[in-house]
CSV table of C-alpha atoms in Angstrom, one decimal:
chain,number,residue,atom,x,y,z
A,394,MET,CA,-29.9,28.8,-52.4
A,395,THR,CA,-30.6,30.4,-49.0
A,396,SER,CA,-33.1,33.1,-48.8
A,397,PRO,CA,-31.8,36.6,-48.1
A,398,ARG,CA,-32.4,37.7,-44.5
A,399,ALA,CA,-33.6,41.2,-43.2
A,400,LEU,CA,-34.0,42.7,-39.8
A,401,ILE,CA,-36.6,45.3,-39.5
A,402,THR,CA,-36.6,47.5,-36.3
A,403,GLY,CA,-40.0,49.1,-36.0
A,404,ILE,CA,-41.6,46.2,-37.6
A,405,THR,CA,-44.9,46.8,-35.7
A,406,GLY,CA,-45.3,50.3,-37.2
A,407,GLN,CA,-47.0,51.4,-40.5
A,408,ASP,CA,-43.9,51.2,-42.5
A,409,GLY,CA,-42.4,48.2,-40.8
A,410,SER,CA,-45.5,46.1,-41.5
A,411,TYR,CA,-45.7,46.9,-45.2
A,412,LEU,CA,-42.0,46.4,-45.6
A,413,ALA,CA,-42.3,43.0,-44.0
A,414,GLU,CA,-45.0,42.1,-46.4
A,415,LEU,CA,-42.9,43.3,-49.4
A,416,LEU,CA,-39.7,41.4,-48.3
A,417,LEU,CA,-41.7,38.2,-47.8
A,418,GLU,CA,-43.2,38.5,-51.3
A,419,LYS,CA,-39.6,38.7,-52.5
A,420,GLY,CA,-38.6,35.5,-50.7
A,421,TYR,CA,-36.8,37.0,-47.8
A,422,GLU,CA,-36.6,35.5,-44.4
A,423,VAL,CA,-37.8,38.5,-42.3
A,424,HIS,CA,-36.8,39.2,-38.7
A,425,GLY,CA,-38.3,41.9,-36.6
A,426,MET,CA,-37.0,43.8,-33.6
A,427,VAL,CA,-39.6,44.7,-30.9
A,428,ARG,CA,-39.4,46.4,-27.5
A,429,ARG,CA,-40.5,44.7,-24.4
A,430,SER,CA,-43.5,46.5,-23.0
A,431,SER,CA,-46.4,46.1,-20.7
A,432,THR,CA,-48.9,46.4,-23.7
A,433,GLU,CA,-47.7,44.5,-26.8
A,434,THR,CA,-49.0,46.2,-29.9
A,435,PHE,CA,-48.8,43.8,-32.9
A,436,GLU,CA,-52.0,44.7,-34.6
A,437,ARG,CA,-50.5,45.7,-37.9
A,438,ILE,CA,-48.4,42.4,-38.2
A,439,GLU,CA,-50.9,40.0,-36.7
A,440,HIS,CA,-51.4,38.4,-40.2
A,441,LEU,CA,-47.6,37.9,-40.4
A,442,THR,CA,-46.5,36.4,-37.0
A,443,ASP,CA,-46.2,32.9,-38.3
A,444,ARG,CA,-44.0,34.1,-41.1
A,445,VAL,CA,-41.6,36.4,-39.3
A,446,THR,CA,-39.2,35.9,-36.3
A,447,LEU,CA,-39.4,38.4,-33.7
A,448,HIS,CA,-36.5,39.3,-31.2
A,449,GLN,CA,-36.7,41.6,-28.3
A,450,ALA,CA,-34.1,44.4,-28.1
A,451,ASP,CA,-34.2,48.1,-27.5
A,452,LEU,CA,-32.5,51.1,-29.1
A,453,LEU,CA,-31.4,52.4,-25.6
A,454,ASP,CA,-29.5,49.2,-24.8
A,455,PRO,CA,-26.4,48.6,-26.9
A,456,SER,CA,-25.7,45.0,-25.8
A,457,SER,CA,-29.3,44.0,-26.9
A,458,LEU,CA,-28.6,45.3,-30.3
A,459,VAL,CA,-25.3,43.3,-30.6
A,460,GLY,CA,-27.4,40.3,-29.5
A,461,VAL,CA,-30.2,40.7,-31.9
A,462,LEU,CA,-27.7,41.0,-34.9
A,463,ARG,CA,-26.0,37.9,-33.8
A,464,ALA,CA,-29.2,36.0,-33.6
A,465,ALA,CA,-30.8,37.3,-36.8
A,466,GLU,CA,-27.6,37.4,-38.8
A,467,PRO,CA,-29.1,39.8,-41.5
A,468,CYS,CA,-27.7,40.8,-44.7
A,469,GLU,CA,-30.0,43.9,-44.7
A,470,LEU,CA,-31.0,46.1,-41.7
A,471,TYR,CA,-34.0,48.6,-42.0
A,472,ASN,CA,-34.0,51.0,-38.9
A,473,LEU,CA,-37.6,52.2,-38.9
A,474,ALA,CA,-37.9,52.4,-35.1
A,475,ALA,CA,-38.1,55.8,-33.5
A,476,GLN,CA,-40.2,58.1,-31.3
A,477,SER,CA,-41.9,59.3,-34.5
A,478,PHE,CA,-44.8,61.6,-33.4
A,479,VAL,CA,-43.7,65.4,-33.7
A,480,PRO,CA,-45.8,66.8,-30.9
A,481,THR,CA,-44.7,64.3,-28.4
A,482,SER,CA,-41.1,65.3,-29.1
A,483,TRP,CA,-41.8,68.7,-27.4
A,484,VAL,CA,-43.3,66.9,-24.4
A,485,GLN,CA,-40.4,64.3,-24.2
A,486,PRO,CA,-37.4,66.0,-26.1
A,487,SER,CA,-34.7,64.0,-24.3
A,488,LEU,CA,-36.3,60.6,-24.8
A,489,THR,CA,-36.9,61.4,-28.4
A,490,GLY,CA,-33.2,62.2,-28.7
A,491,GLU,CA,-32.2,58.9,-27.1
A,492,PHE,CA,-34.3,56.8,-29.5
A,493,THR,CA,-34.5,58.8,-32.6
A,494,ALA,CA,-30.8,60.2,-32.6
A,495,LEU,CA,-28.6,58.1,-30.3
A,496,GLY,CA,-30.3,55.0,-31.1
A,497,VAL,CA,-29.2,55.2,-34.6
A,498,THR,CA,-25.7,55.4,-33.4
A,499,ARG,CA,-25.9,52.5,-31.2
A,500,LEU,CA,-27.5,50.4,-34.0
A,501,LEU,CA,-24.7,51.4,-36.5
A,502,ASP,CA,-22.0,50.7,-34.0
A,503,ALA,CA,-23.6,47.2,-33.5
A,504,VAL,CA,-23.4,46.7,-37.3
A,505,ARG,CA,-19.7,47.9,-37.3
A,506,LEU,CA,-18.8,45.5,-34.5
A,507,VAL,CA,-20.9,42.4,-35.5
A,508,ASN,CA,-20.8,42.5,-39.3
A,509,PRO,CA,-19.7,45.5,-41.2
A,510,GLU,CA,-21.1,43.8,-44.4
A,511,ILE,CA,-24.7,44.4,-43.4
A,512,ARG,CA,-26.5,46.9,-45.6
A,513,PHE,CA,-28.1,49.6,-43.5
A,514,TYR,CA,-31.1,51.7,-44.2
A,515,GLN,CA,-32.0,54.8,-41.9
A,516,ALA,CA,-35.5,56.2,-42.1
A,517,SER,CA,-34.7,59.8,-42.3
A,518,SER,CA,-37.6,62.5,-42.6
A,519,SER,CA,-38.8,65.4,-44.7
A,520,GLU,CA,-39.3,67.1,-41.2
A,521,MET,CA,-35.4,67.7,-41.2
A,522,PHE,CA,-36.1,70.5,-44.0
A,523,GLY,CA,-38.5,72.3,-41.5
A,524,LYS,CA,-38.2,76.1,-42.2
A,525,VAL,CA,-37.5,75.2,-45.9
A,526,GLN,CA,-34.6,77.0,-47.6
A,527,GLN,CA,-35.7,76.2,-51.1
A,528,THR,CA,-38.8,74.6,-52.7
A,529,PRO,CA,-39.2,71.9,-53.7
A,530,GLN,CA,-36.6,70.2,-51.5
A,531,ASP,CA,-34.0,67.7,-52.9
A,532,GLU,CA,-30.9,65.8,-51.6
A,533,GLN,CA,-28.9,69.1,-51.8
A,534,THR,CA,-31.4,71.4,-49.9
A,535,PRO,CA,-30.0,72.7,-46.6
A,536,PHE,CA,-31.8,71.4,-43.5
A,537,TYR,CA,-33.6,73.6,-40.9
A,538,PRO,CA,-35.2,71.4,-38.4
A,539,ARG,CA,-38.3,72.9,-36.3
A,540,SER,CA,-39.0,70.4,-33.7
A,541,PRO,CA,-37.1,68.1,-31.3
A,542,TYR,CA,-38.1,65.2,-33.5
A,543,ALA,CA,-36.7,66.7,-36.6
A,544,VAL,CA,-33.3,67.7,-34.8
A,545,ALA,CA,-33.1,64.1,-33.7
A,546,LYS,CA,-33.8,62.7,-37.1
A,547,LEU,CA,-31.1,65.0,-38.5
A,548,TYR,CA,-28.6,63.6,-36.1
A,549,GLY,CA,-29.5,60.1,-37.2
A,550,HIS,CA,-29.3,61.2,-40.8
A,551,TRP,CA,-25.8,62.6,-40.4
A,552,ILE,CA,-24.5,59.8,-38.1
A,553,THR,CA,-25.5,57.4,-41.0
A,554,VAL,CA,-23.3,59.6,-43.3
A,555,ASN,CA,-20.6,59.6,-40.9
A,556,TYR,CA,-20.4,55.8,-40.5
A,557,ARG,CA,-20.5,55.4,-44.2
A,558,GLU,CA,-17.6,57.7,-44.7
A,559,SER,CA,-15.6,56.7,-41.7
A,560,TYR,CA,-16.0,53.0,-41.6
A,561,GLY,CA,-17.0,52.1,-45.2
A,562,LEU,CA,-20.4,50.8,-44.3
A,563,TYR,CA,-23.1,50.4,-46.9
A,564,ALA,CA,-25.4,52.9,-45.0
A,565,VAL,CA,-28.0,55.0,-46.7
A,566,SER,CA,-30.8,57.4,-45.5
A,567,GLY,CA,-34.1,57.6,-47.3
A,568,ILE,CA,-35.5,61.3,-46.8
A,569,LEU,CA,-39.2,60.1,-47.0
A,570,PHE,CA,-41.8,62.8,-47.3
A,571,ASN,CA,-45.2,62.2,-45.7
A,572,HIS,CA,-46.7,58.8,-46.4
A,573,GLU,CA,-50.0,57.5,-45.1
A,574,SER,CA,-52.3,54.4,-45.1
A,575,PRO,CA,-55.1,52.8,-43.1
A,576,ARG,CA,-52.2,51.6,-40.8
A,577,ARG,CA,-51.1,55.1,-39.9
A,578,GLY,CA,-51.1,55.8,-36.1
A,579,ARG,CA,-54.3,57.4,-34.9
A,580,GLU,CA,-52.4,60.3,-33.4
A,581,PHE,CA,-51.2,61.5,-36.9
A,582,VAL,CA,-53.4,64.2,-38.6
A,583,THR,CA,-54.3,62.2,-41.7
A,584,ARG,CA,-55.6,59.2,-39.8
A,585,LYS,CA,-57.3,61.4,-37.2
A,586,ILE,CA,-59.1,63.1,-40.2
A,587,SER,CA,-60.1,59.8,-41.8
A,588,GLU,CA,-61.1,58.1,-38.8
A,589,THR,CA,-63.1,60.9,-37.3
A,590,VAL,CA,-65.0,61.7,-40.6
A,591,ALA,CA,-65.9,57.9,-40.7
A,592,ARG,CA,-67.2,58.3,-37.0
A,593,ILE,CA,-69.1,61.4,-37.9
A,594,LYS,CA,-70.7,59.8,-41.0
A,595,LEU,CA,-71.9,56.9,-38.7
A,596,GLY,CA,-73.4,59.3,-36.1
A,597,LEU,CA,-70.7,58.4,-33.4
A,598,VAL,CA,-69.2,61.8,-32.9
A,599,ASP,CA,-70.1,65.4,-33.9
A,600,GLU,CA,-66.9,67.3,-34.5
A,601,LEU,CA,-63.3,67.1,-35.9
A,602,ARG,CA,-60.9,69.3,-34.0
A,603,LEU,CA,-57.6,70.3,-35.7
A,604,GLY,CA,-54.9,72.7,-35.4
A,605,SER,CA,-53.3,74.3,-38.5
A,606,LEU,CA,-55.3,73.7,-41.7
A,607,ASP,CA,-53.0,75.7,-43.9
A,608,SER,CA,-49.8,73.6,-43.5
A,609,LYS,CA,-48.9,72.0,-46.8
A,610,ARG,CA,-47.4,68.5,-47.3
A,611,ASP,CA,-46.4,66.1,-50.0
A,612,TRP,CA,-48.5,63.1,-49.2
A,613,GLY,CA,-48.1,59.6,-50.7
A,614,PHE,CA,-49.2,56.0,-50.1
A,615,ALA,CA,-47.0,54.1,-47.6
A,616,PRO,CA,-46.8,50.6,-49.4
A,617,GLU,CA,-45.2,52.3,-52.2
A,618,TYR,CA,-42.6,54.0,-50.2
A,619,VAL,CA,-41.3,50.8,-48.6
A,620,ASP,CA,-40.4,49.7,-52.1
A,621,ALA,CA,-38.2,52.7,-52.4
A,622,MET,CA,-36.4,51.6,-49.2
A,623,TRP,CA,-35.7,48.2,-50.7
A,624,ARG,CA,-34.5,49.7,-53.9
A,625,MET,CA,-31.9,51.9,-52.1
A,626,LEU,CA,-30.2,48.8,-50.8
A,627,ARG,CA,-29.9,47.4,-54.3
A,628,GLN,CA,-27.5,50.2,-55.7
A,629,ASP,CA,-23.9,49.5,-56.2
A,630,THR,CA,-22.9,52.6,-54.3
A,631,PRO,CA,-24.6,53.7,-51.1
A,632,THR,CA,-26.2,57.1,-51.4
A,633,ASP,CA,-29.2,59.0,-49.9
A,634,PHE,CA,-32.6,59.7,-51.7
A,635,VAL,CA,-35.5,62.0,-51.4
A,636,VAL,CA,-38.7,60.0,-51.8
A,637,GLY,CA,-42.0,61.9,-52.4
A,638,THR,CA,-44.7,62.6,-55.0
A,639,GLY,CA,-43.6,66.0,-56.1
A,640,VAL,CA,-47.3,67.2,-55.4
A,641,GLN,CA,-48.3,69.3,-52.6
A,642,HIS,CA,-51.7,69.7,-50.7
A,643,SER,CA,-52.9,71.4,-47.6
A,644,VAL,CA,-54.6,69.8,-44.5
A,645,ARG,CA,-57.6,71.8,-45.4
A,646,GLU,CA,-57.7,70.0,-48.8
A,647,PHE,CA,-57.4,66.7,-47.0
A,648,VAL,CA,-60.3,67.5,-44.8
A,649,GLU,CA,-62.5,68.7,-47.7
A,650,LEU,CA,-61.8,65.6,-49.7
A,651,ALA,CA,-62.4,63.2,-46.8
A,652,PHE,CA,-65.8,64.9,-45.9
A,653,SER,CA,-66.6,65.0,-49.7
A,654,HIS,CA,-66.0,61.2,-49.9
A,655,VAL,CA,-68.9,60.6,-47.3
A,656,GLY,CA,-71.1,63.4,-48.7
A,657,LEU,CA,-70.8,65.8,-45.8
A,658,ASP,CA,-69.9,69.5,-45.5
A,659,PRO,CA,-66.7,70.0,-43.4
A,660,ALA,CA,-68.1,73.5,-42.2
A,661,ASP,CA,-70.8,71.6,-40.2
A,662,PHE,CA,-68.2,69.6,-38.2
A,663,LEU,CA,-64.8,71.2,-38.2
A,664,VAL,CA,-63.5,73.0,-35.2
A,665,THR,CA,-60.0,74.8,-35.2
A,666,ASP,CA,-58.3,74.4,-31.8
A,667,PRO,CA,-55.4,76.7,-31.1
A,668,GLU,CA,-54.2,74.2,-28.4
A,669,LEU,CA,-53.4,71.7,-31.3
A,670,MET,CA,-51.0,74.2,-33.1
A,671,ARG,CA,-47.2,73.3,-33.0
A,672,PRO,CA,-44.8,75.6,-31.0
A,673,ALA,CA,-42.8,76.0,-34.2
A,674,GLU,CA,-44.9,75.2,-37.3
A,675,VAL,CA,-43.6,73.6,-40.6
A,676,ASP,CA,-45.6,75.5,-43.1
A,677,THR,CA,-44.7,73.8,-46.4
A,678,LEU,CA,-42.8,70.5,-47.5
A,679,LEU,CA,-42.6,69.6,-51.3
A,680,ALA,CA,-40.3,66.8,-52.6
A,681,ASN,CA,-38.2,66.9,-55.7
A,682,PRO,CA,-37.9,63.0,-56.3
A,683,GLU,CA,-36.0,63.2,-59.6
A,684,LYS,CA,-33.0,61.3,-58.3
A,685,ALA,CA,-35.2,58.5,-57.2
A,686,HIS,CA,-36.9,58.4,-60.6
A,687,LYS,CA,-33.6,58.3,-62.4
A,688,GLU,CA,-31.5,56.0,-60.2
A,689,LEU,CA,-34.0,53.8,-58.4
A,690,GLY,CA,-36.6,53.7,-61.1
A,691,TRP,CA,-39.2,54.6,-58.4
A,692,ARG,CA,-42.4,56.9,-58.8
A,693,ALA,CA,-45.3,57.4,-56.6
A,694,SER,CA,-48.5,56.1,-58.3
A,695,THR,CA,-51.5,56.6,-56.0
A,696,SER,CA,-53.1,60.0,-56.3
A,697,PHE,CA,-53.9,62.3,-53.4
A,698,ASP,CA,-57.7,61.8,-54.0
A,699,GLY,CA,-57.0,58.0,-54.1
A,700,LEU,CA,-55.1,58.1,-50.8
A,701,VAL,CA,-57.8,59.9,-49.0
A,702,GLY,CA,-60.4,57.6,-50.4
A,703,ILE,CA,-58.5,54.5,-49.4
A,704,MET,CA,-58.1,55.8,-45.7
A,705,VAL,CA,-61.8,56.9,-45.3
A,706,GLU,CA,-63.1,53.7,-46.7
A,707,ALA,CA,-60.9,51.6,-44.5
A,708,ASP,CA,-61.9,53.5,-41.5
A,709,LEU,CA,-65.6,53.3,-42.4
A,710,ALA,CA,-65.4,49.6,-42.6
A,711,ALA,CA,-63.5,49.5,-39.2
A,712,GLN,CA,-66.0,51.7,-37.4
A,713,GLU,CA,-68.9,49.8,-38.9
A,714,ALA,CA,-67.4,46.4,-37.6
A,715,ALA,CA,-66.6,48.1,-34.2
A,716,SER,CA,-70.0,49.9,-33.6
A,717,GLY,CA,-72.4,47.7,-35.4
A,718,ARG,CA,-73.8,50.7,-37.3
A,719,ARG,CA,-73.9,50.8,-41.1
A,720,ARG,CA,-74.0,53.7,-43.5
A,721,GLY,CA,-77.8,54.5,-44.2
A,722,ASP,CA,-78.9,53.2,-40.7
A,723,PRO,CA,-81.1,55.5,-38.6
A,724,GLY,CA,-78.9,58.0,-36.6
A,725,THR,CA,-76.2,57.9,-39.4
A,726,ARG,CA,-75.6,61.0,-41.7
């Protein structure tokens, strides 16, 4: 019996690396799509490079997408690639649209042309809810995106629905709420907090600069969320799902827990910087994941406190290894 074969775009990212691990555990042959760049960043999948097959292609280049589908011959395709950092989307709105919106169309069209039997997962985002029209948000909540990133994600979401309804593709979107881990990019607020708190504890820096502390999010643990992606492609009928914990916390709470984890008072180190505020803020996001509970049998299991602890401990270990300092050494706090 041959192993099922999956192709992951964005395999070098947080979600892509965890998804690759999950699929390998389940006996898949895993292929990943990577962009050719002057600086290759395979840090998150370094431990997997001898177990996955990587292909060069680009969401801006339709012919390369056709080529990678013909080469990999997947039965499942997970589209996790995007320009995914919200602040960058205001600086590069057109490029964000090319990757995060039109890139989805190019990939879906490649599926339609090469093999319409491929099951397709699109990484949608809770940012599409933006200026929320109801709380909590579920699959029926109207969208109101508040950034070029969220607008692009909304296009990607609806073009997935359109190809499903127009061409009969098995194409689904996971509307995932914020999910974090030690593999989160350093530019994201949660990782910025956990890494900076670790550096403050070791006496390497003296302050943590942040924008809005009052924004509230539904935060979960990324390895659990990739399991929901896999479950979405197991259903008899393709449909979209909201994925989240159903519990909400503020950025301020994340900061307080991170400092508490290392025995420090955030008031001694925290600086609010107006330059880090978004042009249009998303004040509150909270998932109603009941459909995922009932139809996928999926639930988040890592608590908010547990998530913060995991991230701070991982960054403390990484900073100790990089700096040579240890907790309790002279000069640490």
